[in-house]
Short mmCIF file of C-alpha atoms in Angstrom, two decimals:
data_model
loop_
_atom_site.label_atom_id
_atom_site.label_comp_id
_atom_site.label_asym_id
_atom_site.label_seq_id
_atom_site.Cartn_x
_atom_site.Cartn_y
_atom_site.Cartn_z
CA MET A 23 89.27 127.81 123.28
CA GLY A 24 90.62 128.03 119.72
CA LYS A 25 93.60 129.89 118.31
CA ARG A 26 94.24 133.61 118.70
CA TYR A 27 94.41 135.73 115.56
CA GLY A 28 95.13 139.42 115.17
CA TYR A 29 94.22 141.72 112.32
CA VAL A 30 96.12 144.96 111.71
CA ARG A 31 95.29 147.50 109.00
CA VAL A 32 96.72 150.86 107.96
CA SER A 33 95.45 152.76 104.94
CA THR A 34 98.79 153.49 103.26
CA ASN A 35 102.41 152.30 103.21
CA GLU A 36 103.47 155.51 104.96
CA GLN A 37 101.27 154.94 108.02
CA ASN A 38 102.75 153.22 111.06
CA GLU A 39 101.21 150.01 112.36
CA GLY A 40 103.36 150.00 115.53
CA ARG A 41 100.56 150.86 117.97
CA GLN A 42 98.36 148.03 116.67
CA MET A 43 101.23 145.52 116.72
CA LEU A 44 102.03 146.46 120.32
CA ALA A 45 98.39 145.83 121.23
CA MET A 46 98.56 142.37 119.59
CA ASN A 47 101.70 141.53 121.60
CA THR A 48 100.00 142.68 124.80
CA VAL A 49 97.18 140.16 124.33
CA GLN A 50 99.73 137.50 123.28
CA VAL A 51 98.63 136.87 119.72
CA PRO A 52 101.35 134.69 118.14
CA LYS A 53 103.29 136.59 115.44
CA ARG A 54 102.49 133.94 112.83
CA ASN A 55 98.76 134.59 113.45
CA ILE A 56 98.90 138.38 112.94
CA TYR A 57 97.72 139.43 109.49
CA MET A 58 98.29 142.94 108.19
CA ASP A 59 97.02 144.89 105.19
CA LYS A 60 98.22 148.31 104.07
CA GLN A 61 95.05 149.21 102.27
CA SER A 62 91.92 151.33 102.52
CA GLY A 63 89.10 150.04 104.72
CA LYS A 64 86.40 150.87 102.17
CA ASP A 65 85.83 147.16 101.41
CA PHE A 66 87.06 143.69 102.39
CA GLU A 67 88.93 142.83 99.17
CA ARG A 68 92.21 142.76 101.09
CA PRO A 69 94.64 139.87 100.51
CA MET A 70 95.81 139.27 104.08
CA TYR A 71 92.34 139.64 105.55
CA GLN A 72 90.99 137.08 103.08
CA ARG A 73 93.88 134.70 103.86
CA MET A 74 93.19 135.02 107.60
CA LEU A 75 89.47 134.43 107.03
CA LYS A 76 90.21 131.09 105.33
CA LYS A 77 92.45 129.94 108.20
CA MET A 78 90.13 130.77 111.11
CA LYS A 79 87.93 128.02 112.53
CA THR A 80 85.06 127.77 115.03
CA ASP A 81 85.99 129.02 118.54
CA ASP A 82 89.04 130.94 117.32
CA VAL A 83 89.35 134.50 118.64
CA LEU A 84 90.05 137.51 116.43
CA TYR A 85 91.65 140.58 118.04
CA ILE A 86 91.46 144.02 116.45
CA LYS A 87 92.60 147.31 117.97
CA SER A 88 89.47 149.28 117.00
CA ILE A 89 86.43 148.74 114.80
CA ASP A 90 87.72 151.07 112.05
CA ARG A 91 90.77 148.79 111.62
CA LEU A 92 88.33 146.07 110.56
CA GLY A 93 86.74 148.38 107.99
CA ARG A 94 85.15 151.75 107.33
CA ASN A 95 82.13 150.78 105.26
CA TYR A 96 79.10 150.61 107.57
CA GLU A 97 77.15 147.95 105.66
CA GLU A 98 80.18 145.77 104.98
CA VAL A 99 81.47 145.87 108.58
CA LEU A 100 78.06 144.66 109.82
CA GLU A 101 77.96 141.92 107.17
CA GLN A 102 81.53 140.81 107.97
CA TRP A 103 80.75 140.79 111.71
CA ARG A 104 77.73 138.55 111.04
CA LEU A 105 79.82 136.23 108.84
CA LEU A 106 82.54 135.90 111.50
CA THR A 107 80.34 135.50 114.57
CA LYS A 108 77.28 133.70 113.21
CA GLU A 109 78.57 131.61 110.28
CA LYS A 110 82.18 130.89 111.21
CA LYS A 111 81.37 131.06 114.97
CA ILE A 112 84.50 133.07 115.74
CA ASP A 113 84.72 135.37 118.74
CA ILE A 114 85.88 138.95 118.23
CA VAL A 115 87.67 141.19 120.71
CA VAL A 116 87.80 144.92 119.91
CA LEU A 117 90.54 146.08 122.26
CA ASP A 118 89.46 149.73 122.36
CA MET A 119 85.83 148.75 123.03
CA PRO A 120 85.46 145.90 125.57
CA LEU A 121 81.66 146.00 125.15
CA LEU A 122 82.18 144.34 121.77
CA TYR A 123 83.86 141.20 123.16
CA THR A 124 81.51 138.59 121.70
CA ARG A 125 82.56 135.79 124.07
CA ARG A 126 81.25 137.77 127.02
CA GLY A 127 77.52 138.29 127.44
CA LYS A 128 76.14 135.77 124.97
CA ASP A 129 72.67 136.02 126.50
CA LEU A 130 69.94 138.02 124.76
CA MET A 131 70.75 141.30 126.57
CA GLY A 132 74.50 140.98 125.92
CA THR A 133 73.95 140.27 122.22
CA PHE A 134 71.48 143.16 121.97
CA LEU A 135 73.91 145.63 123.58
CA SER A 136 76.91 144.56 121.48
CA ASP A 137 74.79 144.78 118.29
CA ILE A 138 73.77 148.36 119.14
CA VAL A 139 77.35 149.39 119.96
CA LEU A 140 78.63 147.75 116.78
CA GLN A 141 76.09 149.57 114.61
CA VAL A 142 76.94 152.93 116.18
CA LEU A 143 80.70 152.40 115.84
CA SER A 144 80.41 151.15 112.25
CA PHE A 145 78.39 154.24 111.36
CA VAL A 146 80.99 156.48 113.03
CA ALA A 147 83.84 154.73 111.15
CA GLU A 148 82.17 155.19 107.76
CA ASN A 149 81.23 158.78 108.58
CA GLU A 150 84.85 159.52 109.49
CA ARG A 151 86.02 158.03 106.17
CA LYS A 152 83.62 160.36 104.31
CA ASN A 153 84.83 163.33 106.36
CA ILE A 154 88.47 162.50 105.59
CA LYS A 155 87.69 162.37 101.85
CA GLU A 156 85.81 165.69 102.07
CA ARG A 157 88.72 167.33 103.94
CA GLN A 158 91.19 166.02 101.34
CA LYS A 159 89.04 167.41 98.53
CA GLU A 160 88.78 170.80 100.26
CA GLY A 161 92.55 170.81 100.94
CA ILE A 162 93.37 170.05 97.29
CA GLU A 163 90.97 172.77 96.11
CA ALA A 164 92.49 175.32 98.51
CA ALA A 165 96.01 174.38 97.36
CA ARG A 166 95.01 174.78 93.70
CA LYS A 167 93.65 178.26 94.44
CA ARG A 168 97.03 179.13 95.99
CA GLY A 169 98.70 178.02 92.75
CA VAL A 170 100.00 174.64 93.93
CA ARG A 171 100.34 172.28 90.98
CA PHE A 172 99.70 168.55 91.28
CA GLY A 173 101.11 165.78 89.14
CA ARG A 174 104.42 165.55 87.31
CA PRO A 175 106.30 168.81 86.74
CA ARG A 176 106.17 170.09 83.18
CA LYS A 177 109.21 169.49 81.00
CA PRO A 178 110.93 172.66 79.81
CA VAL A 179 109.98 173.60 76.26
CA PRO A 180 112.69 173.46 73.58
CA GLU A 181 114.59 176.72 72.93
CA ASN A 182 113.09 177.07 69.45
CA PHE A 183 109.50 176.48 70.65
CA ASN A 184 108.44 180.17 70.54
CA GLN A 185 109.75 180.52 66.99
CA ALA A 186 107.97 177.33 65.78
CA TYR A 187 104.83 178.30 67.69
CA GLY A 188 104.83 181.75 66.02
CA ARG A 189 105.18 180.21 62.56
CA TRP A 190 102.37 177.76 63.31
CA VAL A 191 100.04 180.51 64.60
CA SER A 192 100.70 182.61 61.48
CA GLY A 193 99.90 179.57 59.28
CA GLU A 194 103.38 179.22 57.76
CA ILE A 195 103.71 175.61 58.95
CA THR A 196 101.41 172.87 60.21
CA GLY A 197 101.28 171.72 63.83
CA ARG A 198 103.00 168.48 62.83
CA GLU A 199 105.85 170.39 61.17
CA ALA A 200 106.20 172.65 64.22
CA ALA A 201 106.36 169.58 66.51
CA VAL A 202 109.07 168.01 64.29
CA GLN A 203 111.10 171.25 64.37
CA CYS A 204 110.88 171.25 68.19
CA ASN A 205 111.69 167.52 68.38
CA MET A 206 108.60 166.79 70.47
CA PRO A 207 105.44 164.67 70.08
CA ILE A 208 102.61 166.52 68.38
CA SER A 209 100.37 166.08 71.45
CA SER A 210 103.04 167.79 73.60
CA PHE A 211 103.34 170.61 71.06
CA TYR A 212 99.59 171.24 71.12
CA ARG A 213 99.51 171.08 74.92
CA CYS A 214 102.32 173.67 75.17
CA ALA A 215 100.58 175.76 72.52
CA GLY A 216 97.44 175.66 74.67
CA TYR A 217 99.42 177.01 77.67
CA MET A 218 100.75 179.83 75.45
CA GLU A 219 97.21 180.73 74.36
CA GLU A 220 96.03 180.78 78.01
CA ARG A 221 98.76 183.32 78.77
#
């Protein structure tokens, strides 16, 4: 039996990897062999995953907590699974899904069953990623309708902005002159002028 490796992934820096790390300790994966990325699972361009991939050899065992920690793109998870198990001849243990332990049941029926389960779980993982994106989009849209503003807060306009704006609207001065009077970039002056016109 080769070395034990563990792969841990969370999508953002704010998410907690504690549950996955505890699972790796439970199955006694050495700390030096646990690789972690804080990155989306949409593809496999992840630095620590790629580093781990280069280190693993035939008969090593890779532990992951659940299939969605490996990735969330259906096609790519299947391709990566094939690369690991068929080309690199590594065994994979999905702790939340013992049916996917590739060392067990290497006969035709065992391989057939694990392939079916893998395909279903990969599809579910990608579908969940799409649902999360859709919910985020809906949440942002609902917040916008309630008047929530996203992005950096606007800087307050200079005290003399209304006066310069009025002179610009009446044609007394150019936009550039108005921006100079307000001590602001011309693009900022026009943007603020646009807000005034909306009102």
